[in-house]
Amino acid sequence: MDLPALLDRCTMIAAEAGAAIMKVYATDFVVRHKEDDSPLTQADVAAHRIIADALGKLEPRLPCLSEEGAHLPFAERSQWRRYWLVDPLDGTREFVKRNGEFTVNIALIVDDRPVLGVIYAPVTKALYCAVRGQGSWRTQAGVRAALHTRTVPAEPSLLVSKSHRSDELDALLAHAPPHVENHRGSSLKFCLIAAGEADLYPRTGATCEWDTAAGQCIVEQAGGAVLSLSDWSPLRYNQKESLINPSFVAVGDPRFGWREYLHAGT
């Protein structure tokens, strides 16, 4: 597959979805709730339709698994070697709060791993991208810059979700070295790790596979890793009926002893 060519088109699709999201953002939009009590707006639906339609035309042979689309049983999904994995509006809670920290996520999965990732932040118009073997970069205001994770400094920066915190997470962080804690919404946390602006993003609450795939690709290609907390292996996709991820960490410097710190006392 010509991944760079696919990436170019995916960035345009993400920006188009982002423009549709911003049109809704400027209105007194209605918030509904899904069966799991997560919020849903017209922006989620509009972005899904744009992305699913465009990806279907771009690569008609590739299935598309989207948060707002139909979720096929694993018996069918298990046959997929390549497919799109999409969150049309990641951070709907942040969208509803109008704090600007929401994104469009598009990933291409090949053999259970993300090989292409796009994260677009509609409010700032920052575009984060990665292709396996070719690195990660950010484009904003017409300026493109390569992304690289950093060596952990004396006082590392830890990222915590703005809308999802738990006792389990607090217990985990109690074992972290002295650090600065920052709060961000959506997949922007992965982008900050990839850009060398933060060092660790631990997540113990439930996330879905479309929440992490694009971010994982961007972090990995910038020199970091996204790892399951249970066995410290890279997250993999489409391995089971459930689309819920295990608890995980995104780390900028895989050589640092995060595993020893976080598993202390367990």
Coordinates of C-alpha atoms in Angstrom, one line a residue:
M1 CA 0.0 0.0 0.0
D2 CA 1.1 3.5 -0.7
L3 CA 0.9 4.8 2.8
P4 CA 2.2 8.4 2.2
A5 CA -0.4 8.8 -0.5
L6 CA -3.1 7.5 1.8
L7 CA -1.9 9.8 4.5
D8 CA -2.2 12.8 2.3
R9 CA -5.8 12.0 1.6
C10 CA -6.6 11.2 5.2
T11 CA -5.3 14.5 6.4
M12 CA -7.7 16.3 4.0
I13 CA -10.6 14.0 5.2
A14 CA -9.8 14.8 8.9
A15 CA -9.8 18.5 8.1
E16 CA -13.1 18.3 6.3
A17 CA -14.6 16.5 9.3
G18 CA -13.1 19.1 11.6
A19 CA -14.8 21.9 9.6
A20 CA -18.1 20.1 10.0
I21 CA -17.5 19.7 13.7
M22 CA -16.8 23.4 14.1
K23 CA -20.0 24.4 12.4
V24 CA -21.9 22.5 15.1
Y25 CA -19.6 23.9 17.8
A26 CA -20.7 27.4 16.9
T27 CA -24.4 26.5 17.5
D28 CA -26.6 25.7 20.5
F29 CA -26.2 22.0 19.7
V30 CA -28.3 19.2 21.3
V31 CA -26.6 16.6 23.5
R32 CA -28.0 13.1 23.6
H33 CA -26.6 10.1 25.4
K34 CA -25.9 6.6 24.1
E35 CA -26.6 3.3 26.0
D36 CA -23.3 3.6 27.9
D37 CA -24.3 7.2 29.0
S38 CA -21.6 8.7 26.8
P39 CA -22.6 11.9 25.1
L40 CA -23.5 12.2 21.4
T41 CA -23.9 15.3 19.3
Q42 CA -24.7 16.3 15.8
A43 CA -21.0 16.9 15.3
D44 CA -20.2 13.2 16.1
V45 CA -22.7 12.1 13.5
A46 CA -21.7 14.6 10.8
A47 CA -18.0 13.8 11.1
H48 CA -18.7 10.1 11.0
R49 CA -20.6 10.4 7.8
I50 CA -17.9 12.5 6.1
I51 CA -15.1 10.2 7.1
A52 CA -16.9 6.9 6.4
D53 CA -18.0 8.1 3.0
A54 CA -14.6 9.5 2.0
L55 CA -12.6 6.5 3.2
G56 CA -15.1 4.2 1.4
K57 CA -14.3 6.0 -1.9
L58 CA -10.6 6.2 -1.2
E59 CA -10.1 2.4 -0.6
P60 CA -13.4 0.6 -1.3
R61 CA -11.9 -2.8 -0.3
L62 CA -11.0 -1.7 3.2
P63 CA -13.6 -2.0 6.0
C64 CA -14.1 1.0 8.3
L65 CA -14.7 0.6 12.0
S66 CA -15.9 3.8 13.5
E67 CA -17.2 4.7 17.0
E68 CA -20.5 6.0 15.5
G69 CA -20.8 3.2 12.9
A70 CA -22.2 -0.3 13.0
H71 CA -20.1 -2.6 15.1
L72 CA -19.8 -6.0 13.4
P73 CA -19.3 -9.2 15.4
F74 CA -15.8 -10.5 16.0
A75 CA -16.5 -13.5 13.8
E76 CA -16.6 -11.2 10.9
R77 CA -14.0 -8.6 12.1
S78 CA -11.5 -11.4 12.8
Q79 CA -11.1 -11.9 9.1
W80 CA -9.9 -8.4 8.6
R81 CA -6.1 -8.0 7.9
R82 CA -6.4 -4.3 7.0
Y83 CA -9.0 -1.8 8.0
W84 CA -9.7 1.8 9.0
L85 CA -10.2 2.5 12.7
V86 CA -11.9 5.9 13.3
D87 CA -13.1 8.2 16.1
P88 CA -14.9 11.0 14.3
L89 CA -15.0 13.2 17.4
D90 CA -12.7 12.1 20.2
G91 CA -13.4 14.0 23.4
T92 CA -17.1 14.6 23.0
R93 CA -17.3 15.6 26.7
E94 CA -14.7 18.3 26.1
F95 CA -16.7 19.4 23.0
V96 CA -19.8 19.7 25.2
K97 CA -17.8 21.7 27.8
R98 CA -16.5 23.9 25.0
N99 CA -12.9 23.8 26.1
G100 CA -11.5 23.1 22.7
E101 CA -9.7 19.8 23.6
F102 CA -11.3 17.4 21.1
T103 CA -9.9 15.8 18.0
V104 CA -10.6 13.7 14.8
N105 CA -8.8 10.4 14.8
I106 CA -8.1 8.2 11.8
A107 CA -5.9 5.2 11.8
L108 CA -5.1 2.4 9.4
I109 CA -4.6 -1.0 11.0
V110 CA -2.5 -3.7 9.3
D111 CA -2.0 -7.1 11.1
D112 CA -3.4 -5.8 14.4
R113 CA -1.0 -2.8 14.6
P114 CA -1.5 0.9 13.5
V115 CA 0.7 1.8 10.6
L116 CA -0.9 5.2 9.8
G117 CA -2.3 7.8 12.2
V118 CA -3.9 11.2 11.8
I119 CA -5.1 13.4 14.7
Y120 CA -6.6 16.7 13.9
A121 CA -7.5 19.4 16.5
P122 CA -10.3 21.5 14.9
V123 CA -10.0 24.5 17.2
T124 CA -6.3 25.0 16.8
K125 CA -6.1 23.4 13.3
A126 CA -3.1 21.5 14.5
L127 CA -2.6 18.3 12.5
Y128 CA -0.5 15.4 13.8
C129 CA 0.4 12.5 11.5
A130 CA 2.6 9.4 11.3
V131 CA 3.4 6.6 8.9
R132 CA 5.2 3.5 10.0
G133 CA 8.9 3.8 9.2
Q134 CA 8.7 7.4 8.2
G135 CA 8.3 9.3 11.5
S136 CA 5.7 11.6 13.0
W137 CA 5.1 15.3 12.4
R138 CA 2.9 18.2 13.3
T139 CA 1.6 20.8 10.8
Q140 CA 0.1 24.1 12.0
A141 CA -0.2 27.5 10.3
G142 CA 1.5 26.1 7.3
V143 CA 4.6 25.0 9.2
R144 CA 5.5 21.3 9.3
A145 CA 7.9 20.0 12.1
A146 CA 9.1 16.5 12.9
L147 CA 8.0 15.1 16.3
H148 CA 10.4 13.4 18.6
T149 CA 9.8 12.2 22.2
R150 CA 12.3 13.2 24.8
T151 CA 14.5 11.7 27.5
V152 CA 12.7 11.9 30.9
P153 CA 13.8 15.1 32.7
A154 CA 14.5 15.4 36.4
E155 CA 10.8 16.3 37.0
P156 CA 8.7 14.4 34.4
S157 CA 5.4 15.7 33.1
L158 CA 2.5 13.3 33.5
L159 CA -0.8 13.6 31.6
V160 CA -4.2 12.8 33.1
S161 CA -7.5 12.8 31.4
K162 CA -9.7 15.8 32.2
S163 CA -12.9 13.8 32.3
H164 CA -11.8 10.3 33.5
R165 CA -10.1 9.8 36.8
S166 CA -10.3 6.9 39.2
D167 CA -9.0 5.6 42.5
E168 CA -7.1 3.0 40.5
L169 CA -5.3 5.7 38.7
D170 CA -4.5 7.6 41.9
A171 CA -3.0 4.4 43.4
L172 CA -0.9 4.0 40.3
L173 CA 0.4 7.6 40.4
A174 CA 1.3 7.3 44.0
H175 CA 4.3 5.2 42.9
A176 CA 5.4 7.6 40.2
P177 CA 8.6 9.6 40.8
P178 CA 8.2 13.3 41.7
H179 CA 6.4 14.9 38.8
V180 CA 4.3 17.7 37.4
E181 CA 0.7 16.6 36.6
N182 CA -1.2 18.2 33.7
H183 CA -4.7 17.6 32.5
R184 CA -5.7 17.3 28.8
G185 CA -8.7 16.0 27.0
S186 CA -9.0 13.5 24.1
S187 CA -6.1 12.1 22.0
L188 CA -4.1 15.3 22.4
K189 CA -2.3 13.6 25.3
F190 CA -0.7 11.2 22.8
C191 CA 0.3 14.2 20.7
L192 CA 2.0 15.9 23.6
I193 CA 4.0 12.8 24.4
A194 CA 5.1 12.5 20.7
A195 CA 6.1 16.2 20.6
G196 CA 8.4 15.8 23.6
E197 CA 6.2 18.0 25.8
A198 CA 5.2 15.3 28.3
D199 CA 6.6 12.0 29.4
L200 CA 3.8 9.7 30.6
Y201 CA 0.1 9.2 30.0
P202 CA -1.3 6.5 32.2
R203 CA -4.9 5.3 31.6
T204 CA -6.7 2.9 33.9
G205 CA -10.3 3.7 32.9
A206 CA -12.1 2.1 29.9
T207 CA -11.1 3.3 26.5
C208 CA -12.0 1.9 23.1
E209 CA -9.7 0.9 20.3
W210 CA -10.6 3.9 18.2
D211 CA -9.5 6.2 21.1
T212 CA -5.9 5.0 20.9
A213 CA -4.9 3.7 17.5
A214 CA -4.0 7.0 15.7
G215 CA -2.3 8.2 18.9
Q216 CA -0.3 5.0 19.3
C217 CA 1.0 5.3 15.7
I218 CA 2.1 8.9 16.3
V219 CA 3.8 8.2 19.6
E220 CA 5.6 5.1 18.3
Q221 CA 6.9 6.8 15.2
A222 CA 8.2 9.6 17.3
G223 CA 10.2 7.2 19.4
G224 CA 7.8 6.3 22.2
A225 CA 5.5 3.4 23.0
V226 CA 1.9 2.7 24.1
L227 CA 1.9 -0.4 26.3
S228 CA -0.5 -2.5 28.2
L229 CA -0.1 -2.1 32.0
S230 CA -0.5 -5.8 32.6
D231 CA 2.4 -7.2 30.5
W232 CA 4.0 -4.1 29.1
S233 CA 3.4 -5.2 25.5
P234 CA 2.3 -2.8 22.7
L235 CA -1.4 -2.4 22.3
R236 CA -2.9 -4.6 19.6
Y237 CA -6.2 -4.3 17.8
N238 CA -9.1 -6.4 16.8
Q239 CA -8.0 -9.3 18.9
K240 CA -11.3 -10.1 20.7
E241 CA -15.1 -9.5 20.7
S242 CA -14.8 -6.5 23.0
L243 CA -13.4 -3.3 21.6
I244 CA -12.3 -2.1 25.1
N245 CA -8.6 -1.6 25.6
P246 CA -6.7 -2.9 28.6
S247 CA -5.3 -0.3 31.0
F248 CA -2.2 1.2 29.4
V249 CA 0.5 3.8 29.4
A250 CA 1.9 6.0 26.7
V251 CA 5.6 6.7 27.3
G252 CA 7.9 9.0 25.6
D253 CA 11.1 7.3 26.7
P254 CA 10.7 3.5 26.7
R255 CA 14.1 3.1 28.3
F256 CA 13.1 4.9 31.5
G257 CA 12.0 2.6 34.4
W258 CA 8.3 3.4 34.4
R259 CA 7.4 -0.2 34.7
E260 CA 9.4 -0.6 38.0
Y261 CA 7.9 2.6 39.4
L262 CA 4.3 2.0 38.5
H263 CA 4.3 -1.7 39.6
A264 CA 5.9 -0.9 43.0
G265 CA 3.8 -2.4 45.7
T266 CA 1.6 -4.5 43.4

